[in-house]
Structures are given as structure tokens and as C-alpha cells.
Amino acid sequence: MDISIVFRIAAVGILVAVLNQVLIRAGREEQAMLTTLAGLVVVLFWVIGYISELFETVRALFSL
Amino acid sequence: MDITKIVAIGLIGTFLSIAIKKQNPEISLLTGVITGVLIFIMLISDLSSLINIIKKIGTMGNISSSYISILFKVIAISYISEFGTQICNDAGEKAIGSKIELGGKIIILIMASPLMLSLLETILQML
């Protein structure tokens, strides 16, 4: 639960952006779009894990 | 939890989110979301001590604990719906944000209705 998750997500974002450009320059637009989607799915899974933990904490804290 | 750490994490998250906004708007939105979640999770310990203090005040003023628990539920619901609404507004989807806010308000009204009824009854008895 520290700052490294933010850096990890930003790193995935930058990596996907660079890969996207490289693949587009290489003429493979489909693969570029697929890598963007793959990066997005990976980041989404991380974020969903954190958000569910946040909602669970709020539920426990306020005895909802 | 000192305020400088919170501001530092918030700024770092904002810079990273802006940095990748042009190439990758989805992941930049998720960076903003994860920064918000991180800051809140860091504040949990302070929040729980605050809640205990409020509970103590409630028992001291011999306010019945059901009102206090309704109060906490309303606070929790408003925080979660606010969380969702702000994310949707960040992404530019104001319509979805306002729908979430509407849902939150309705749930809060339902939850607070017994409170209002008992208040009205006490007022009517006084008259």
C-alpha cells in the first residue's frame, strides 16, 4: 500500500504508449490497438483490486 | 499521517496522470483513481480514531446508538457516491456522475427516513 503502485501504473501507461507508436510506425495498427487494450486490462485488474479493498475498508469502518 | 506526504502523493499522481494523458487517456484516468484510493487508505487509521471519538460523544450525550449508526451509514454512502461521481466527472462523463449522485441521495434519504419520522413524532407530541 505504497506509492509504487502509482509508478507501476504510469510505467505501464508509458510502455503501452511507446509500443503503440512503434507498432503503428511498423505498419501494424491492429497489434498496436491490441497492446493498448492489453495494457488497459492489466491496469484495470490492479485498480479494481485496490478499489474493492477501499470499499471493503469503508464498509468495515462505518459498519455499513 | 502528516499532510506533506498526502500532498506529495497527490502531486506525483497528478503529474503522472497528465504525462500520459495525451497518448493514453484511459490509463491516466486510472492513475488518478489509484492515487485517490492510496491517499484514502493512508487516512484510515486517523479516520477510525475519529469515529471512536464520535461514538464516545454519542454515548456521553446519551444519544441512542441507532441514530449514530445511521449517521455513520449516511457518511459512508455519501463518501462512496462522491468517489464515483468525481471519477466520472474527471473522465468528462458528467451525465453518469450526476446519475450516481442521484442514486446516492436517494439511498441516503431512505436511510435517514426513520430519523425524520421520529423527529416529527417528538415535535407533534410537544404540540
PDB file of C-alpha atoms in Angstrom:
ATOM      1  CA  MET A   1       0.000   0.000   0.000  1.00  0.00           C
ATOM      2  CA  ASP A   2       2.593   2.476  -1.051  1.00  0.00           C
ATOM      3  CA  ILE A   3       3.436   4.802  -3.873  1.00  0.00           C
ATOM      4  CA  SER A   4       4.965   2.052  -6.022  1.00  0.00           C
ATOM      5  CA  ILE A   5       1.580   1.110  -7.444  1.00  0.00           C
ATOM      6  CA  VAL A   6       1.173   4.599  -8.906  1.00  0.00           C
ATOM      7  CA  PHE A   7       4.601   4.365 -10.547  1.00  0.00           C
ATOM      8  CA  ARG A   8       3.812   0.876 -11.843  1.00  0.00           C
ATOM      9  CA  ILE A   9       0.590   2.061 -13.477  1.00  0.00           C
ATOM     10  CA  ALA A  10       2.277   5.085 -15.005  1.00  0.00           C
ATOM     11  CA  ALA A  11       5.095   2.849 -16.289  1.00  0.00           C
ATOM     12  CA  VAL A  12       2.556   0.554 -17.955  1.00  0.00           C
ATOM     13  CA  GLY A  13       0.887   3.598 -19.472  1.00  0.00           C
ATOM     14  CA  ILE A  14       4.127   4.937 -20.919  1.00  0.00           C
ATOM     15  CA  LEU A  15       5.217   1.494 -22.105  1.00  0.00           C
ATOM     16  CA  VAL A  16       1.928   0.930 -23.884  1.00  0.00           C
ATOM     17  CA  ALA A  17       2.106   4.372 -25.465  1.00  0.00           C
ATOM     18  CA  VAL A  18       5.626   3.714 -26.777  1.00  0.00           C
ATOM     19  CA  LEU A  19       4.739   0.231 -28.008  1.00  0.00           C
ATOM     20  CA  ASN A  20       1.722   1.712 -29.698  1.00  0.00           C
ATOM     21  CA  GLN A  21       3.801   4.216 -31.622  1.00  0.00           C
ATOM     22  CA  VAL A  22       6.394   1.595 -32.583  1.00  0.00           C
ATOM     23  CA  LEU A  23       3.777  -0.808 -33.884  1.00  0.00           C
ATOM     24  CA  ILE A  24       1.965   1.940 -35.792  1.00  0.00           C
ATOM     25  CA  ARG A  25       5.229   3.023 -37.437  1.00  0.00           C
ATOM     26  CA  ALA A  26       5.848  -0.646 -38.319  1.00  0.00           C
ATOM     27  CA  GLY A  27       2.529  -0.654 -40.121  1.00  0.00           C
ATOM     28  CA  ARG A  28       0.691  -2.995 -37.683  1.00  0.00           C
ATOM     29  CA  GLU A  29      -2.204  -0.877 -36.441  1.00  0.00           C
ATOM     30  CA  GLU A  30      -4.197  -3.894 -35.191  1.00  0.00           C
ATOM     31  CA  GLN A  31      -1.404  -5.146 -32.909  1.00  0.00           C
ATOM     32  CA  ALA A  32      -0.959  -1.576 -31.660  1.00  0.00           C
ATOM     33  CA  MET A  33      -4.597  -1.385 -30.651  1.00  0.00           C
ATOM     34  CA  LEU A  34      -4.370  -4.843 -29.051  1.00  0.00           C
ATOM     35  CA  THR A  35      -1.352  -3.904 -26.941  1.00  0.00           C
ATOM     36  CA  THR A  36      -3.176  -0.795 -25.769  1.00  0.00           C
ATOM     37  CA  LEU A  37      -6.124  -2.959 -24.763  1.00  0.00           C
ATOM     38  CA  ALA A  38      -3.862  -5.471 -23.030  1.00  0.00           C
ATOM     39  CA  GLY A  39      -2.151  -2.728 -21.034  1.00  0.00           C
ATOM     40  CA  LEU A  40      -5.507  -1.291 -20.087  1.00  0.00           C
ATOM     41  CA  VAL A  41      -6.804  -4.663 -18.882  1.00  0.00           C
ATOM     42  CA  VAL A  42      -3.726  -5.252 -16.733  1.00  0.00           C
ATOM     43  CA  VAL A  43      -4.008  -1.823 -15.115  1.00  0.00           C
ATOM     44  CA  LEU A  44      -7.751  -2.275 -14.664  1.00  0.00           C
ATOM     45  CA  PHE A  45      -7.220  -5.501 -12.713  1.00  0.00           C
ATOM     46  CA  TRP A  46      -4.764  -3.775 -10.366  1.00  0.00           C
ATOM     47  CA  VAL A  47      -7.051  -0.791  -9.851  1.00  0.00           C
ATOM     48  CA  ILE A  48     -10.134  -2.950  -9.297  1.00  0.00           C
ATOM     49  CA  GLY A  49      -8.260  -4.852  -6.582  1.00  0.00           C
ATOM     50  CA  TYR A  50      -7.419  -1.607  -4.801  1.00  0.00           C
ATOM     51  CA  ILE A  51     -10.914  -0.145  -5.208  1.00  0.00           C
ATOM     52  CA  SER A  52     -12.585  -3.279  -3.808  1.00  0.00           C
ATOM     53  CA  GLU A  53     -10.179  -3.133  -0.873  1.00  0.00           C
ATOM     54  CA  LEU A  54     -11.095   0.539  -0.348  1.00  0.00           C
ATOM     55  CA  PHE A  55     -14.828  -0.192  -0.385  1.00  0.00           C
ATOM     56  CA  GLU A  56     -14.325  -3.138   1.967  1.00  0.00           C
ATOM     57  CA  THR A  57     -12.404  -0.899   4.373  1.00  0.00           C
ATOM     58  CA  VAL A  58     -15.097   1.776   4.246  1.00  0.00           C
ATOM     59  CA  ARG A  59     -17.751  -0.860   4.852  1.00  0.00           C
ATOM     60  CA  ALA A  60     -15.875  -2.251   7.822  1.00  0.00           C
ATOM     61  CA  LEU A  61     -15.020   1.171   9.217  1.00  0.00           C
ATOM     62  CA  PHE A  62     -18.526   2.608   9.099  1.00  0.00           C
ATOM     63  CA  SER A  63     -20.180  -0.771   9.822  1.00  0.00           C
ATOM     64  CA  LEU A  64     -22.327  -0.203   6.769  1.00  0.00           C
TER      65      LEU A  64
ATOM     66  CA  MET B   1      -0.300  10.964   8.844  1.00  0.00           C
ATOM     67  CA  ASP B   2       1.325  14.281   8.024  1.00  0.00           C
ATOM     68  CA  ILE B   3      -0.156  16.436   5.358  1.00  0.00           C
ATOM     69  CA  THR B   4       3.078  16.750   3.388  1.00  0.00           C
ATOM     70  CA  LYS B   5       3.047  13.061   2.448  1.00  0.00           C
ATOM     71  CA  ILE B   6      -0.552  13.312   1.281  1.00  0.00           C
ATOM     72  CA  VAL B   7       0.146  16.375  -0.851  1.00  0.00           C
ATOM     73  CA  ALA B   8       3.312  14.771  -2.258  1.00  0.00           C
ATOM     74  CA  ILE B   9       1.485  11.622  -3.342  1.00  0.00           C
ATOM     75  CA  GLY B  10      -1.359  13.674  -4.779  1.00  0.00           C
ATOM     76  CA  LEU B  11       1.007  15.812  -6.833  1.00  0.00           C
ATOM     77  CA  ILE B  12       3.010  12.830  -8.064  1.00  0.00           C
ATOM     78  CA  GLY B  13      -0.193  11.100  -9.147  1.00  0.00           C
ATOM     79  CA  THR B  14      -1.400  14.226 -10.921  1.00  0.00           C
ATOM     80  CA  PHE B  15       1.871  14.741 -12.787  1.00  0.00           C
ATOM     81  CA  LEU B  16       1.987  11.099 -13.899  1.00  0.00           C
ATOM     82  CA  SER B  17      -1.634  11.235 -14.954  1.00  0.00           C
ATOM     83  CA  ILE B  18      -1.076  14.372 -17.022  1.00  0.00           C
ATOM     84  CA  ALA B  19       2.128  12.944 -18.510  1.00  0.00           C
ATOM     85  CA  ILE B  20       0.351  10.014 -20.114  1.00  0.00           C
ATOM     86  CA  LYS B  21      -2.944  11.780 -20.772  1.00  0.00           C
ATOM     87  CA  LYS B  22      -2.337  12.533 -24.443  1.00  0.00           C
ATOM     88  CA  GLN B  23      -1.204   9.082 -25.564  1.00  0.00           C
ATOM     89  CA  ASN B  24      -3.269   7.039 -23.168  1.00  0.00           C
ATOM     90  CA  PRO B  25      -6.309   8.791 -21.567  1.00  0.00           C
ATOM     91  CA  GLU B  26      -7.715   5.612 -20.013  1.00  0.00           C
ATOM     92  CA  ILE B  27      -4.610   4.757 -18.006  1.00  0.00           C
ATOM     93  CA  SER B  28      -4.158   8.387 -16.977  1.00  0.00           C
ATOM     94  CA  LEU B  29      -7.670   8.312 -15.504  1.00  0.00           C
ATOM     95  CA  LEU B  30      -6.814   5.106 -13.658  1.00  0.00           C
ATOM     96  CA  THR B  31      -3.667   6.737 -12.275  1.00  0.00           C
ATOM     97  CA  GLY B  32      -5.838   9.470 -10.801  1.00  0.00           C
ATOM     98  CA  VAL B  33      -8.190   6.895  -9.319  1.00  0.00           C
ATOM     99  CA  ILE B  34      -5.405   4.853  -7.738  1.00  0.00           C
ATOM    100  CA  THR B  35      -3.848   7.982  -6.222  1.00  0.00           C
ATOM    101  CA  GLY B  36      -7.168   8.839  -4.581  1.00  0.00           C
ATOM    102  CA  VAL B  37      -7.544   5.303  -3.246  1.00  0.00           C
ATOM    103  CA  LEU B  38      -3.977   5.374  -1.905  1.00  0.00           C
ATOM    104  CA  ILE B  39      -4.471   8.663  -0.055  1.00  0.00           C
ATOM    105  CA  PHE B  40      -7.700   7.445   1.499  1.00  0.00           C
ATOM    106  CA  ILE B  41      -6.191   4.138   2.625  1.00  0.00           C
ATOM    107  CA  MET B  42      -3.383   6.097   4.294  1.00  0.00           C
ATOM    108  CA  LEU B  43      -6.002   8.083   6.243  1.00  0.00           C
ATOM    109  CA  ILE B  44      -7.832   5.020   7.573  1.00  0.00           C
ATOM    110  CA  SER B  45      -6.133   4.975  10.979  1.00  0.00           C
ATOM    111  CA  ASP B  46      -6.936   8.643  11.668  1.00  0.00           C
ATOM    112  CA  LEU B  47     -10.495   8.096  10.480  1.00  0.00           C
ATOM    113  CA  SER B  48     -11.086   5.137  12.804  1.00  0.00           C
ATOM    114  CA  SER B  49      -9.869   7.101  15.822  1.00  0.00           C
ATOM    115  CA  LEU B  50     -12.198   9.950  14.797  1.00  0.00           C
ATOM    116  CA  ILE B  51     -15.085   7.510  14.614  1.00  0.00           C
ATOM    117  CA  ASN B  52     -14.360   6.211  18.116  1.00  0.00           C
ATOM    118  CA  ILE B  53     -14.349   9.792  19.409  1.00  0.00           C
ATOM    119  CA  ILE B  54     -17.722  10.473  17.800  1.00  0.00           C
ATOM    120  CA  LYS B  55     -19.112   7.254  19.299  1.00  0.00           C
ATOM    121  CA  LYS B  56     -17.849   8.288  22.728  1.00  0.00           C
ATOM    122  CA  ILE B  57     -19.500  11.713  22.357  1.00  0.00           C
ATOM    123  CA  GLY B  58     -22.709   9.931  21.357  1.00  0.00           C
ATOM    124  CA  THR B  59     -22.734   7.721  24.440  1.00  0.00           C
ATOM    125  CA  MET B  60     -21.800  10.659  26.704  1.00  0.00           C
ATOM    126  CA  GLY B  61     -24.729  12.713  25.403  1.00  0.00           C
ATOM    127  CA  ASN B  62     -26.822   9.523  25.785  1.00  0.00           C
ATOM    128  CA  ILE B  63     -27.922   9.783  22.162  1.00  0.00           C
ATOM    129  CA  SER B  64     -29.319   6.376  21.175  1.00  0.00           C
ATOM    130  CA  SER B  65     -26.759   4.385  19.207  1.00  0.00           C
ATOM    131  CA  SER B  66     -29.182   3.751  16.324  1.00  0.00           C
ATOM    132  CA  TYR B  67     -29.004   7.439  15.358  1.00  0.00           C
ATOM    133  CA  ILE B  68     -25.217   7.359  15.476  1.00  0.00           C
ATOM    134  CA  SER B  69     -25.091   4.246  13.285  1.00  0.00           C
ATOM    135  CA  ILE B  70     -27.475   5.862  10.794  1.00  0.00           C
ATOM    136  CA  LEU B  71     -25.189   8.894  10.787  1.00  0.00           C
ATOM    137  CA  PHE B  72     -22.163   6.739  10.004  1.00  0.00           C
ATOM    138  CA  LYS B  73     -24.017   4.845   7.285  1.00  0.00           C
ATOM    139  CA  VAL B  74     -25.028   8.113   5.634  1.00  0.00           C
ATOM    140  CA  ILE B  75     -21.442   9.354   5.795  1.00  0.00           C
ATOM    141  CA  ALA B  76     -20.126   6.151   4.250  1.00  0.00           C
ATOM    142  CA  ILE B  77     -22.694   6.180   1.442  1.00  0.00           C
ATOM    143  CA  SER B  78     -22.067   9.837   0.649  1.00  0.00           C
ATOM    144  CA  TYR B  79     -18.315   9.229   0.552  1.00  0.00           C
ATOM    145  CA  ILE B  80     -18.577   6.275  -1.825  1.00  0.00           C
ATOM    146  CA  SER B  81     -21.037   8.004  -4.157  1.00  0.00           C
ATOM    147  CA  GLU B  82     -18.837  11.115  -4.099  1.00  0.00           C
ATOM    148  CA  PHE B  83     -15.857   8.929  -5.030  1.00  0.00           C
ATOM    149  CA  GLY B  84     -17.679   7.527  -8.053  1.00  0.00           C
ATOM    150  CA  THR B  85     -19.108  10.869  -9.100  1.00  0.00           C
ATOM    151  CA  GLN B  86     -15.731  12.618  -9.031  1.00  0.00           C
ATOM    152  CA  ILE B  87     -14.118   9.872 -11.122  1.00  0.00           C
ATOM    153  CA  CYS B  88     -16.863  10.130 -13.732  1.00  0.00           C
ATOM    154  CA  ASN B  89     -16.538  13.934 -13.807  1.00  0.00           C
ATOM    155  CA  ASP B  90     -12.763  13.581 -14.182  1.00  0.00           C
ATOM    156  CA  ALA B  91     -13.298  11.403 -17.204  1.00  0.00           C
ATOM    157  CA  GLY B  92     -15.661  14.011 -18.616  1.00  0.00           C
ATOM    158  CA  GLU B  93     -18.785  11.883 -18.217  1.00  0.00           C
ATOM    159  CA  LYS B  94     -20.829  14.416 -16.229  1.00  0.00           C
ATOM    160  CA  ALA B  95     -24.147  12.715 -17.015  1.00  0.00           C
ATOM    161  CA  ILE B  96     -23.101   9.399 -15.460  1.00  0.00           C
ATOM    162  CA  GLY B  97     -21.645  11.271 -12.487  1.00  0.00           C
ATOM    163  CA  SER B  98     -24.914  13.034 -11.796  1.00  0.00           C
ATOM    164  CA  LYS B  99     -26.800   9.721 -12.036  1.00  0.00           C
ATOM    165  CA  ILE B 100     -24.519   8.193  -9.402  1.00  0.00           C
ATOM    166  CA  GLU B 101     -25.050  11.253  -7.231  1.00  0.00           C
ATOM    167  CA  LEU B 102     -28.826  10.915  -7.632  1.00  0.00           C
ATOM    168  CA  GLY B 103     -28.619   7.270  -6.575  1.00  0.00           C
ATOM    169  CA  GLY B 104     -26.560   8.196  -3.542  1.00  0.00           C
ATOM    170  CA  LYS B 105     -29.028  10.884  -2.497  1.00  0.00           C
ATOM    171  CA  ILE B 106     -31.991   8.543  -2.796  1.00  0.00           C
ATOM    172  CA  ILE B 107     -30.308   5.834  -0.723  1.00  0.00           C
ATOM    173  CA  ILE B 108     -29.359   8.394   1.918  1.00  0.00           C
ATOM    174  CA  LEU B 109     -32.931   9.695   2.056  1.00  0.00           C
ATOM    175  CA  ILE B 110     -34.270   6.175   2.516  1.00  0.00           C
ATOM    176  CA  MET B 111     -31.755   5.523   5.261  1.00  0.00           C
ATOM    177  CA  ALA B 112     -32.489   8.778   7.076  1.00  0.00           C
ATOM    178  CA  SER B 113     -36.285   8.494   6.823  1.00  0.00           C
ATOM    179  CA  PRO B 114     -36.764   6.708  10.206  1.00  0.00           C
ATOM    180  CA  LEU B 115     -34.804   9.535  11.770  1.00  0.00           C
ATOM    181  CA  MET B 116     -37.068  12.144  10.233  1.00  0.00           C
ATOM    182  CA  LEU B 117     -40.207  10.226  11.268  1.00  0.00           C
ATOM    183  CA  SER B 118     -39.132  10.012  14.894  1.00  0.00           C
ATOM    184  CA  LEU B 119     -38.239  13.711  14.842  1.00  0.00           C
ATOM    185  CA  LEU B 120     -41.709  14.584  13.557  1.00  0.00           C
ATOM    186  CA  GLU B 121     -43.329  12.403  16.189  1.00  0.00           C
ATOM    187  CA  THR B 122     -41.465  14.128  19.003  1.00  0.00           C
ATOM    188  CA  ILE B 123     -42.430  17.538  17.593  1.00  0.00           C
ATOM    189  CA  LEU B 124     -46.092  16.543  17.295  1.00  0.00           C
ATOM    190  CA  GLN B 125     -46.090  15.273  20.863  1.00  0.00           C
ATOM    191  CA  MET B 126     -44.786  18.617  22.053  1.00  0.00           C
ATOM    192  CA  LEU B 127     -47.607  20.499  20.340  1.00  0.00           C
TER     193      LEU B 127
END
